[in-house]
Amino acid sequence: VARYQPANEEEMYQIMNLLDPVLRTNNTAAVLAIVKSFLLLTARPDGTVKPGEAVATDMQISVVQRVKAPLVTMVTGGIPEMVYTLLKHIDALVTLCPGVFDDEYRHFYVRISDPTNVKYLRVPLLAKLVCPANASDIVAELGEYVTGSDRILSRLAIRALSRIACHDHGGEGCVDAIVGLLVEFLDIGISHVGSESAGALKDVLRRHSRHRASIAPILPRAIKFVTEPSGRASVIWLLGETGDVVQEAPYALEKLIGVYETLDATVKIALLTATLKLFFKRPPECQAMLGKLLKLATDDVSSQDLHDRALLYHRLLISPNLPPQTAELVINGSSVVVAGAHTAFTEEEHTEENAALMKEFNTLSIIYGKVGNQFIDEAYQVPFVRMEATMVAESPMEQVATAVQPLSDALAATTLAGAVPQPAPPVVEETDLLGFFDEPATTAPTPSPPTTTLTLVPYTLSGDDYQTIWGKQTQPTLSTSLSFTSLPPSTVEVETALTKTKICTMASGELPTEFKFFLYGKDGEGNVFLVQAVIVKAALPTPMTIEIKVKGDSDGLDATAKADQFLELMRS
């Protein structure tokens, strides 16, 4: 069903209505398969997303709203392995359709009984569910996770708070509350909490420059106890940005220059850039320390990046052809505020990747967060190819029915009667081979028997092979029609009659106006026969249109003659 392209919107709704009851089952695999089918049925026809365009269509948003309740119910009461898989898929749906799951945020709180992998997945998901109605509850919940004993969970909670503040989805006052929490965490005295909070404040300041005054006072003290290189580099960056309002900023950096040799390369680069920024804001206090730092950095060969930056900055400052304002513009040019409402950072923009990932919904791609060709060797890749629109009317595999009948069902048989093949469906005299009439019926003229009798052999064909063979032949070998003297009660009677002649059924089903059959067989010479048959629910005699395609490897194969023989076998 996921690979099938409906002929029109009406057929798409029929398919979705038939599959909708499956969402009430407690089988996770079935529900996720239905969600994938719904998403692909309602996707854009060309499958592409233009820049700035929403990934989800309006119909897909409606689909996600419909499947929300079953998915949340399963997350609430499933085993950890199943919950992890569901959370991964819900995360993908939240990215596809922001706002749909916001009212169910309490179901994604961390539970004490959750294993760590589930806990670590719930926290980033909470940040994506923030809206003005639930922002205060989610921020308070994340704040509780920060001071816990689990260091990874603490870091994830702080990053989640930073994401909420940067995206500004929490409404009025939300960013102020988060900045206040992060400043408290920076001064809490716990190394990993302070380090992660510094990085979070760095991102928040890039997005909301108005909070410089709230962040600045704590920085000189924070640099003393934040020991992790990434956290210390973030504090130094913040000092460089807020040096005009922090009186102690030059002196705090000067102490670090005194222990330059003990610093990590990341910290050295941040120290060099921050000192230069302070120099342009407060030259008298920073001139001597900047000269000393440039001498140390240009002589430092432990980091090529640091060495090249120091040379570049030094040449900018001493160049006789460049005014000081040019050097200031180059160095301070990185201090760009990310402006605009609900603007994300560039590294978070993955519109095309998300669209490609949704095509592989309900696969390991969602678990890994990568499309299949990024983690599966080419030899083992099975490309997911949807049917071409031109094949909709003759696709053998993806027709929708209320049920597919198994080949092993042993039910009452019925016999087919037919007319001589003609280019267009002929008017066929009524034939009572099934014995449905009380009075003898007039028998249709019997066609002349074929020169060679066709005998089929037992044969099994996979669905993918069936579709591949059918798709390679653009035109059927034979198109004709048969007729029934009465309408079969279901597809089973027809299948059972055909099974006696070793004609196998790949798929069958009943639609409101017709029965559909996809049949196949193989003769002793190795020729493969594929058939698409449609019985229209109309006035008697009931017409059955047939298209036959023949595939053979032998030279000089008369495919038309073989198709005629196969048709005679169906009549028998």
Coordinates of C-alpha atoms in Angstrom, one line a residue:
V1 CA 0.0 0.0 0.0
A2 CA 2.8 2.4 0.8
R3 CA 4.2 2.1 -2.8
Y4 CA 0.8 2.5 -4.4
Q5 CA -0.2 5.8 -6.0
P6 CA -4.0 6.3 -6.1
A7 CA -5.5 7.2 -9.4
N8 CA -7.4 10.1 -7.8
E9 CA -8.2 11.7 -4.5
E10 CA -11.4 9.6 -4.1
E11 CA -9.5 6.4 -4.3
M12 CA -7.0 7.7 -1.7
Y13 CA -9.8 8.4 0.7
Q14 CA -11.2 4.9 0.1
I15 CA -7.9 3.3 0.9
M16 CA -7.4 5.4 4.1
N17 CA -10.9 4.5 5.3
L18 CA -10.3 0.8 4.8
L19 CA -7.0 1.0 6.8
D20 CA -8.2 3.3 9.5
P21 CA -9.7 0.6 11.8
V22 CA -6.2 -1.0 12.1
L23 CA -5.2 2.1 14.2
R24 CA -7.3 0.7 17.0
T25 CA -5.2 -2.4 17.3
N26 CA -2.5 -2.8 20.0
N27 CA 0.1 -4.0 17.5
T28 CA 2.8 -1.4 17.2
A29 CA 4.1 -2.7 13.9
A30 CA 0.7 -2.6 12.3
V31 CA 0.0 0.9 13.5
L32 CA 3.4 2.3 12.3
A33 CA 2.9 0.6 8.9
I34 CA -0.5 2.3 8.6
V35 CA 1.0 5.7 9.5
K36 CA 3.7 5.2 6.9
S37 CA 1.1 4.4 4.3
F38 CA -1.0 7.4 5.2
L39 CA 2.0 9.7 5.0
L40 CA 3.1 8.5 1.6
L41 CA -0.5 8.5 0.2
T42 CA -0.8 12.2 1.2
A43 CA 2.7 13.3 0.3
R44 CA 3.4 15.7 -2.5
P45 CA 3.2 14.0 -5.9
D46 CA 6.7 15.0 -6.9
G47 CA 8.1 14.3 -3.4
T48 CA 10.2 17.5 -3.4
V49 CA 10.3 20.4 -0.9
K50 CA 11.2 23.9 -2.1
P51 CA 13.3 26.1 0.1
G52 CA 11.2 27.8 2.8
E53 CA 8.3 25.5 2.1
A54 CA 6.8 23.4 4.9
V55 CA 7.8 19.7 4.7
A56 CA 4.3 18.5 5.6
T57 CA 1.2 19.0 3.4
D58 CA -2.2 19.9 4.9
M59 CA -3.3 16.4 4.5
Q60 CA -0.3 15.0 6.3
I61 CA -1.0 17.3 9.2
S62 CA -4.5 15.9 9.4
V63 CA -3.1 12.4 9.2
V64 CA -0.7 13.1 12.1
Q65 CA -3.6 14.5 14.2
R66 CA -5.5 11.3 13.5
V67 CA -2.7 8.9 14.5
K68 CA -1.7 10.9 17.6
A69 CA -4.0 9.2 20.1
P70 CA -3.0 5.6 19.2
L71 CA 0.7 6.4 19.3
V72 CA 0.5 8.3 22.6
T73 CA -1.5 5.4 24.1
M74 CA 1.2 2.9 23.1
V75 CA 4.0 5.1 24.5
T76 CA 2.2 5.2 27.8
G77 CA 2.0 1.5 28.4
G78 CA 4.6 -0.3 26.3
I79 CA 7.8 -2.1 27.1
P80 CA 11.0 0.0 27.0
E81 CA 12.2 -1.3 23.6
M82 CA 8.9 -0.5 22.0
V83 CA 8.6 2.9 23.7
Y84 CA 12.1 3.8 22.4
T85 CA 11.1 3.0 18.9
L86 CA 7.8 4.8 19.2
L87 CA 9.5 7.9 20.6
K88 CA 11.9 8.0 17.7
H89 CA 9.0 7.9 15.3
I90 CA 7.0 10.5 17.2
D91 CA 10.1 12.7 17.2
A92 CA 10.1 12.5 13.4
L93 CA 6.4 13.3 13.3
V94 CA 6.8 16.3 15.6
T95 CA 9.5 17.6 13.3
L96 CA 7.3 17.0 10.3
C97 CA 4.2 18.6 11.9
P98 CA 5.1 21.0 14.8
G99 CA 2.4 21.7 17.3
V100 CA 0.3 18.5 16.8
F101 CA 1.6 16.7 19.9
D102 CA 1.9 19.8 22.1
D103 CA -1.2 19.1 24.2
E104 CA 0.1 15.6 25.1
Y105 CA 3.4 16.9 26.6
R106 CA 2.8 15.3 30.0
H107 CA 3.0 11.8 28.5
F108 CA 6.6 12.5 27.6
Y109 CA 7.9 13.4 31.0
V110 CA 10.9 11.3 32.2
R111 CA 9.8 8.5 34.5
I112 CA 12.0 7.1 37.2
S113 CA 11.4 3.5 35.9
D114 CA 12.6 4.4 32.3
P115 CA 15.9 3.0 31.2
T116 CA 18.5 5.7 30.3
N117 CA 18.1 5.4 26.6
V118 CA 14.4 6.3 26.9
K119 CA 15.1 9.1 29.3
Y120 CA 17.7 10.6 27.0
L121 CA 15.1 10.6 24.2
R122 CA 12.3 12.1 26.1
V123 CA 14.1 15.3 27.1
P124 CA 14.9 16.7 23.7
L125 CA 11.4 15.7 22.6
L126 CA 9.9 17.8 25.4
A127 CA 11.7 20.9 24.0
K128 CA 10.0 20.4 20.7
L129 CA 6.6 20.3 22.3
V130 CA 6.8 23.8 23.9
C131 CA 4.0 26.3 23.2
P132 CA 2.7 29.3 25.2
A133 CA 0.1 27.0 26.9
N134 CA 2.6 24.5 28.3
A135 CA 6.0 26.4 28.4
S136 CA 6.0 27.1 32.2
D137 CA 5.3 23.4 33.0
I138 CA 8.0 22.1 30.6
V139 CA 10.6 24.6 31.7
A140 CA 10.0 23.7 35.4
E141 CA 10.2 20.0 34.6
L142 CA 13.5 20.3 32.7
G143 CA 14.9 22.4 35.6
E144 CA 14.3 19.5 37.9
Y145 CA 16.4 17.2 35.7
V146 CA 19.5 19.5 35.8
T147 CA 20.5 19.0 39.4
G148 CA 20.0 15.2 39.3
S149 CA 22.7 12.6 39.7
D150 CA 22.7 11.7 36.0
R151 CA 25.2 13.9 34.2
I152 CA 24.1 13.1 30.7
L153 CA 20.4 13.8 31.6
S154 CA 21.5 17.1 33.2
R155 CA 23.3 18.2 30.0
L156 CA 20.4 17.2 27.8
A157 CA 18.0 19.2 30.0
I158 CA 20.2 22.3 29.8
R159 CA 20.4 21.9 26.0
A160 CA 16.6 21.6 25.9
L161 CA 16.2 24.8 27.8
S162 CA 18.6 26.5 25.4
R163 CA 16.6 25.2 22.4
I164 CA 13.3 26.5 23.9
A165 CA 14.9 30.0 24.5
C166 CA 16.5 30.2 21.0
H167 CA 13.4 29.1 19.2
D168 CA 11.2 31.4 21.4
H169 CA 8.1 29.2 21.2
G170 CA 7.2 29.6 24.8
G171 CA 5.5 33.0 24.6
E172 CA 6.0 36.1 26.7
G173 CA 8.3 35.8 29.7
C174 CA 9.6 32.3 28.8
V175 CA 13.0 33.4 27.6
D176 CA 13.5 35.6 30.7
A177 CA 12.7 32.7 32.9
I178 CA 15.1 30.4 31.1
V179 CA 17.9 32.9 31.2
G180 CA 17.4 33.3 34.9
L181 CA 17.6 29.5 35.4
L182 CA 20.8 29.2 33.2
V183 CA 22.5 32.0 35.2
E184 CA 21.7 30.2 38.4
F185 CA 23.1 26.9 37.0
L186 CA 26.2 28.7 35.9
D187 CA 26.9 29.8 39.4
I188 CA 25.8 26.5 41.0
G189 CA 29.3 25.2 41.5
I190 CA 28.8 21.9 39.7
S191 CA 31.4 21.6 36.9
H192 CA 29.4 19.8 34.2
V193 CA 26.3 21.9 34.9
G194 CA 28.2 25.2 34.8
S195 CA 30.0 24.2 31.6
E196 CA 26.8 23.2 29.8
S197 CA 25.0 26.3 31.0
A198 CA 27.8 28.5 29.6
G199 CA 27.3 27.0 26.2
A200 CA 23.6 27.4 26.5
L201 CA 23.9 31.1 27.4
K202 CA 26.2 31.6 24.5
D203 CA 23.5 30.4 22.1
V204 CA 20.8 32.4 23.8
L205 CA 22.9 35.6 23.6
R206 CA 23.3 35.1 19.9
R207 CA 19.5 35.0 19.6
H208 CA 18.5 37.5 22.3
S209 CA 21.2 40.2 22.7
R210 CA 18.9 42.1 25.1
H211 CA 19.9 39.8 27.9
R212 CA 23.5 40.8 28.0
A213 CA 23.0 42.8 31.2
S214 CA 21.4 39.7 32.9
I215 CA 24.3 37.4 31.9
A216 CA 27.3 39.7 32.4
P217 CA 27.7 40.0 36.2
I218 CA 28.2 36.3 36.9
L219 CA 30.9 35.8 34.2
P220 CA 34.1 36.8 36.1
R221 CA 33.2 34.5 39.0
A222 CA 32.1 31.6 36.7
I223 CA 35.4 31.5 34.8
K224 CA 37.2 30.4 38.0
F225 CA 35.2 27.2 38.6
V226 CA 34.2 26.2 35.0
T227 CA 37.0 23.8 34.2
E228 CA 35.8 21.9 31.1
P229 CA 37.4 23.3 27.9
S230 CA 34.2 23.8 26.0
G231 CA 32.5 25.5 29.0
R232 CA 35.5 27.7 29.7
A233 CA 35.7 28.8 26.0
S234 CA 32.0 29.7 26.2
V235 CA 32.5 31.9 29.3
I236 CA 35.5 33.6 27.6
W237 CA 33.4 34.2 24.5
L238 CA 30.6 35.8 26.7
L239 CA 33.2 38.0 28.4
G240 CA 34.4 39.2 25.0
E241 CA 30.8 40.1 24.0
T242 CA 29.9 41.8 27.3
G243 CA 33.2 43.3 28.1
D244 CA 31.9 46.9 27.8
V245 CA 29.5 46.2 30.8
V246 CA 31.7 43.9 32.8
Q247 CA 34.4 46.0 34.5
E248 CA 36.5 43.0 35.6
A249 CA 36.5 41.4 32.1
P250 CA 40.1 42.5 31.1
Y251 CA 41.6 41.4 34.4
A252 CA 39.8 38.0 34.3
L253 CA 41.3 37.3 30.9
E254 CA 44.7 38.6 31.9
K255 CA 44.9 35.9 34.6
L256 CA 44.3 33.2 31.9
I257 CA 47.0 34.7 29.8
G258 CA 49.4 34.2 32.7
V259 CA 48.7 30.4 32.6
Y260 CA 48.5 30.2 28.8
E261 CA 50.7 27.1 28.5
T262 CA 48.2 25.0 30.6
L263 CA 45.1 25.9 28.5
D264 CA 43.4 23.7 26.0
A265 CA 43.6 24.8 22.3
T266 CA 39.9 25.6 22.2
V267 CA 40.3 27.9 25.2
K268 CA 43.3 29.6 23.7
I269 CA 41.4 30.4 20.5
A270 CA 38.5 31.8 22.4
L271 CA 40.9 33.8 24.6
L272 CA 42.6 35.3 21.6
T273 CA 39.4 36.4 20.0
A274 CA 37.8 37.7 23.2
T275 CA 40.9 39.7 24.0
L276 CA 40.9 41.4 20.6
K277 CA 37.2 42.3 21.0
L278 CA 38.0 43.8 24.4
F279 CA 40.9 45.7 22.9
F280 CA 38.6 47.6 20.5
K281 CA 36.2 48.4 23.3
R282 CA 38.8 49.3 26.0
P283 CA 42.2 49.8 24.3
P284 CA 44.2 51.3 27.3
E285 CA 43.5 48.3 29.5
C286 CA 44.0 45.6 26.9
Q287 CA 47.0 46.8 24.8
A288 CA 49.7 45.3 26.9
M289 CA 48.0 42.0 27.5
L290 CA 47.0 41.7 23.8
G291 CA 50.7 42.1 22.7
K292 CA 51.8 39.4 25.2
L293 CA 49.0 37.1 24.0
L294 CA 49.8 37.6 20.3
K295 CA 53.5 36.8 21.0
L296 CA 52.5 33.6 22.8
A297 CA 50.0 32.5 20.1
T298 CA 52.2 33.1 17.1
D299 CA 54.9 31.1 18.7
D300 CA 52.5 28.3 19.6
V301 CA 52.8 25.3 17.2
S302 CA 50.4 23.0 19.2
S303 CA 47.4 24.1 17.1
Q304 CA 47.6 25.1 13.5
D305 CA 44.3 26.9 13.7
L306 CA 45.4 29.0 16.7
H307 CA 48.8 29.8 15.0
D308 CA 47.1 31.0 11.8
R309 CA 44.5 33.1 13.6
A310 CA 47.2 34.8 15.6
L311 CA 49.2 35.7 12.5
L312 CA 46.1 37.0 10.7
Y313 CA 45.1 39.2 13.7
H314 CA 48.6 40.5 14.1
R315 CA 48.9 41.4 10.4
L316 CA 45.5 43.1 10.4
L317 CA 46.6 45.3 13.3
I318 CA 50.0 46.3 12.0
S319 CA 49.1 46.7 8.3
P320 CA 49.8 50.3 7.2
N321 CA 47.3 49.9 4.4
L322 CA 44.3 49.0 6.6
P323 CA 42.7 51.4 9.0
P324 CA 41.9 50.1 12.5
Q325 CA 38.2 50.1 11.7
T326 CA 38.7 47.4 9.1
A327 CA 40.4 45.1 11.6
E328 CA 37.6 45.8 14.1
L329 CA 35.0 44.9 11.4
V330 CA 36.8 41.6 10.6
I331 CA 37.2 40.5 14.2
N332 CA 33.8 41.7 15.5
G333 CA 32.0 40.5 12.4
S334 CA 31.3 37.1 13.9
S335 CA 29.2 38.7 16.7
V336 CA 26.0 38.5 14.6
V337 CA 22.6 38.3 16.4
V338 CA 20.3 35.6 14.9
A339 CA 17.3 37.8 14.2
G340 CA 13.7 37.2 13.3
A341 CA 10.8 35.5 15.1
H342 CA 11.2 31.7 15.4
T343 CA 14.4 31.7 13.5
A344 CA 16.6 28.6 13.9
F345 CA 20.3 28.4 13.6
T346 CA 21.7 27.2 10.3
E347 CA 23.0 24.0 11.7
E348 CA 19.5 23.0 12.7
E349 CA 18.0 23.5 9.2
H350 CA 17.6 20.1 7.6
T351 CA 14.4 20.5 5.5
E352 CA 15.6 18.3 2.6
E353 CA 17.1 15.7 4.9
N354 CA 13.8 15.5 6.9
A355 CA 11.8 15.1 3.8
A356 CA 14.0 12.2 2.6
L357 CA 13.9 10.6 6.0
M358 CA 10.1 10.6 6.1
K359 CA 10.1 8.5 2.9
E360 CA 11.8 5.8 5.0
F361 CA 9.4 6.0 7.9
N362 CA 8.9 2.8 9.9
T363 CA 12.5 1.6 9.1
L364 CA 15.8 1.7 10.9
S365 CA 16.4 5.1 9.2
I366 CA 14.2 6.7 11.8
I367 CA 16.0 5.0 14.6
Y368 CA 19.4 6.1 13.3
G369 CA 18.3 9.5 12.0
K370 CA 19.9 8.8 8.7
V371 CA 18.6 7.7 5.3
G372 CA 19.4 4.1 4.4
N373 CA 22.2 4.7 2.0
Q374 CA 24.3 6.3 4.8
F375 CA 24.5 3.1 6.9
I376 CA 23.7 0.2 4.5
D377 CA 26.3 -1.1 2.1
E378 CA 25.2 -0.6 -1.5
A379 CA 25.1 -4.3 -2.1
Y380 CA 22.4 -4.7 0.5
Q381 CA 20.3 -1.6 -0.2
V382 CA 16.7 -2.2 -1.3
P383 CA 15.5 1.0 -2.9
F384 CA 11.9 2.0 -2.0
V385 CA 10.3 2.9 -5.4
R386 CA 6.8 4.1 -5.6
M387 CA 4.7 3.2 -8.7
E388 CA 4.7 5.6 -11.6
A389 CA 1.5 7.4 -12.1
T390 CA 1.2 5.9 -15.6
M391 CA 1.1 2.4 -14.0
V392 CA -1.7 3.1 -11.6
A393 CA -4.4 1.4 -13.7
E394 CA -2.3 -1.7 -14.3
S395 CA -0.2 -2.1 -11.1
P396 CA -0.3 -5.7 -10.0
M397 CA 0.7 -5.4 -6.4
E398 CA -0.7 -2.4 -4.6
Q399 CA -4.5 -2.6 -5.2
V400 CA -6.5 -2.0 -2.1
A401 CA -9.2 -4.5 -1.0
T402 CA -11.1 -5.2 2.1
A403 CA -9.1 -8.4 2.5
V404 CA -6.6 -10.4 0.5
Q405 CA -7.7 -14.0 0.2
P406 CA -5.0 -16.7 1.0
L407 CA -4.3 -19.3 -1.6
S408 CA -4.8 -22.1 1.0
D409 CA -8.5 -21.4 1.5
A410 CA -10.5 -24.5 0.4
L411 CA -13.9 -23.2 -0.5
A412 CA -16.5 -24.0 -3.1
A413 CA -15.3 -23.8 -6.7
T414 CA -16.8 -22.0 -9.6
T415 CA -16.2 -22.1 -13.4
L416 CA -15.5 -19.3 -15.8
A417 CA -17.2 -19.0 -19.1
G418 CA -16.1 -16.7 -21.8
A419 CA -16.2 -15.4 -25.3
V420 CA -13.7 -15.4 -28.1
P421 CA -11.0 -12.8 -27.6
Q422 CA -11.6 -9.6 -29.5
P423 CA -9.8 -6.2 -29.6
A424 CA -12.7 -4.6 -27.7
P425 CA -15.1 -6.2 -25.2
P426 CA -17.7 -8.0 -27.2
V427 CA -21.3 -8.7 -26.5
V428 CA -21.3 -12.3 -25.4
E429 CA -24.2 -14.6 -25.3
E430 CA -25.2 -15.8 -21.8
T431 CA -23.8 -19.1 -20.8
D432 CA -25.0 -21.2 -17.8
L433 CA -21.9 -23.3 -17.0
L434 CA -22.4 -22.6 -13.3
G435 CA -25.9 -24.0 -13.3
F436 CA -27.5 -20.9 -11.7
F437 CA -30.6 -21.0 -14.0
D438 CA -33.5 -23.3 -13.7
E439 CA -34.0 -23.4 -17.5
P440 CA -31.4 -24.5 -19.8
A441 CA -29.4 -21.6 -21.2
T442 CA -28.1 -21.1 -24.7
T443 CA -24.4 -22.1 -24.8
A444 CA -22.0 -19.6 -26.4
P445 CA -20.2 -20.8 -29.5
T446 CA -17.2 -22.9 -28.6
P447 CA -14.0 -21.5 -30.0
S448 CA -11.7 -23.7 -32.0
P449 CA -9.3 -25.5 -29.8
P450 CA -5.7 -24.3 -29.8
T451 CA -3.1 -26.2 -31.8
T452 CA -1.2 -27.0 -28.6
T453 CA -2.6 -27.6 -25.1
L454 CA -1.0 -25.5 -22.4
T455 CA 0.1 -27.2 -19.3
L456 CA 1.2 -25.3 -16.2
V457 CA 3.6 -26.4 -13.6
P458 CA 3.8 -25.6 -9.9
Y459 CA 5.4 -22.2 -9.5
T460 CA 5.9 -19.5 -6.9
L461 CA 6.6 -15.9 -7.7
S462 CA 7.5 -13.1 -5.2
G463 CA 5.6 -9.9 -5.2
D464 CA 8.7 -7.8 -6.1
D465 CA 9.5 -10.1 -9.1
Y466 CA 5.8 -9.9 -10.2
Q467 CA 5.9 -6.1 -10.2
T468 CA 9.2 -6.0 -12.0
I469 CA 8.1 -8.3 -14.8
W470 CA 4.8 -6.5 -15.2
G471 CA 6.4 -3.1 -15.3
K472 CA 9.0 -4.0 -18.0
Q473 CA 6.2 -4.7 -20.5
T474 CA 4.4 -1.5 -21.3
Q475 CA 1.7 -3.2 -23.4
P476 CA -0.2 -6.4 -22.7
T477 CA 0.3 -9.4 -25.0
L478 CA -3.5 -9.9 -25.0
S479 CA -6.5 -7.9 -23.9
T480 CA -9.9 -9.5 -24.0
S481 CA -12.9 -10.2 -21.8
L482 CA -14.9 -13.1 -20.4
S483 CA -18.3 -13.1 -18.8
F484 CA -20.1 -14.6 -15.8
T485 CA -23.7 -15.7 -15.9
S486 CA -23.9 -14.6 -12.3
L487 CA -21.9 -12.4 -10.0
P488 CA -19.5 -14.4 -7.8
P489 CA -20.2 -13.9 -4.1
S490 CA -16.5 -13.1 -3.4
T491 CA -13.1 -13.5 -4.9
V492 CA -12.6 -16.9 -3.2
E493 CA -14.8 -18.8 -5.7
V494 CA -12.9 -17.5 -8.7
E495 CA -9.5 -18.2 -7.1
T496 CA -10.4 -21.7 -6.2
A497 CA -11.6 -22.5 -9.7
L498 CA -8.3 -21.2 -11.1
T499 CA -6.2 -23.0 -8.6
K500 CA -7.3 -26.3 -10.1
T501 CA -5.5 -25.4 -13.4
K502 CA -2.4 -24.3 -11.4
I503 CA -3.2 -20.6 -12.1
C504 CA -2.0 -18.9 -8.9
T505 CA -3.3 -15.7 -7.3
M506 CA -0.8 -13.0 -6.2
A507 CA -3.4 -10.7 -4.8
S508 CA -7.2 -10.1 -5.0
G509 CA -9.7 -7.8 -3.5
E510 CA -13.1 -6.3 -3.6
L511 CA -13.8 -2.7 -4.3
P512 CA -17.2 -1.0 -4.2
T513 CA -17.7 -1.4 -8.0
E514 CA -15.5 -4.4 -8.9
F515 CA -13.4 -7.4 -8.0
K516 CA -9.7 -7.3 -8.9
F517 CA -7.3 -10.3 -9.4
F518 CA -3.6 -10.5 -10.1
L519 CA -2.8 -13.9 -11.4
Y520 CA 0.3 -15.8 -12.6
G521 CA 1.5 -19.1 -13.9
K522 CA 4.4 -20.9 -15.6
D523 CA 4.3 -23.6 -18.3
G524 CA 6.8 -26.4 -18.9
E525 CA 8.8 -24.4 -21.3
G526 CA 9.6 -21.7 -18.7
N527 CA 7.3 -19.1 -20.0
V528 CA 5.8 -16.9 -17.3
F529 CA 2.2 -15.6 -17.6
L530 CA 1.0 -12.5 -15.7
V531 CA -2.7 -11.6 -15.6
Q532 CA -4.7 -8.6 -14.4
A533 CA -8.4 -9.3 -14.3
V534 CA -11.3 -7.1 -13.3
I535 CA -14.9 -8.3 -12.7
V536 CA -17.3 -5.3 -12.9
K537 CA -20.3 -5.5 -10.6
A538 CA -22.8 -4.7 -13.3
A539 CA -26.0 -6.2 -14.9
L540 CA -25.8 -9.8 -16.1
P541 CA -23.9 -11.1 -17.9
T542 CA -21.1 -9.8 -15.6
P543 CA -18.1 -8.8 -17.7
M544 CA -14.5 -9.8 -16.7
T545 CA -11.8 -7.8 -18.6
I546 CA -8.4 -9.5 -18.8
E547 CA -4.9 -8.4 -19.7
I548 CA -2.2 -11.0 -20.2
K549 CA 1.5 -10.5 -20.4
V550 CA 3.9 -13.3 -21.4
K551 CA 7.6 -13.4 -20.5
G552 CA 9.8 -16.1 -22.2
D553 CA 13.5 -16.6 -22.8
S554 CA 13.3 -18.8 -25.9
D555 CA 13.9 -17.4 -29.4
G556 CA 10.9 -17.3 -31.7
L557 CA 8.4 -17.3 -28.9
D558 CA 4.9 -16.6 -30.2
A559 CA 3.6 -14.7 -27.2
T560 CA 0.2 -14.1 -28.6
A561 CA -0.4 -17.8 -29.2
K562 CA 0.8 -18.5 -25.7
A563 CA -1.6 -15.9 -24.3
D564 CA -4.5 -17.5 -26.3
Q565 CA -3.7 -20.9 -24.8
F566 CA -3.6 -19.4 -21.3
L567 CA -7.0 -17.8 -21.9
E568 CA -8.4 -21.2 -23.0
L569 CA -7.0 -22.7 -19.8
M570 CA -8.8 -20.1 -17.8
R571 CA -12.1 -20.9 -19.6
S572 CA -11.7 -24.6 -18.9

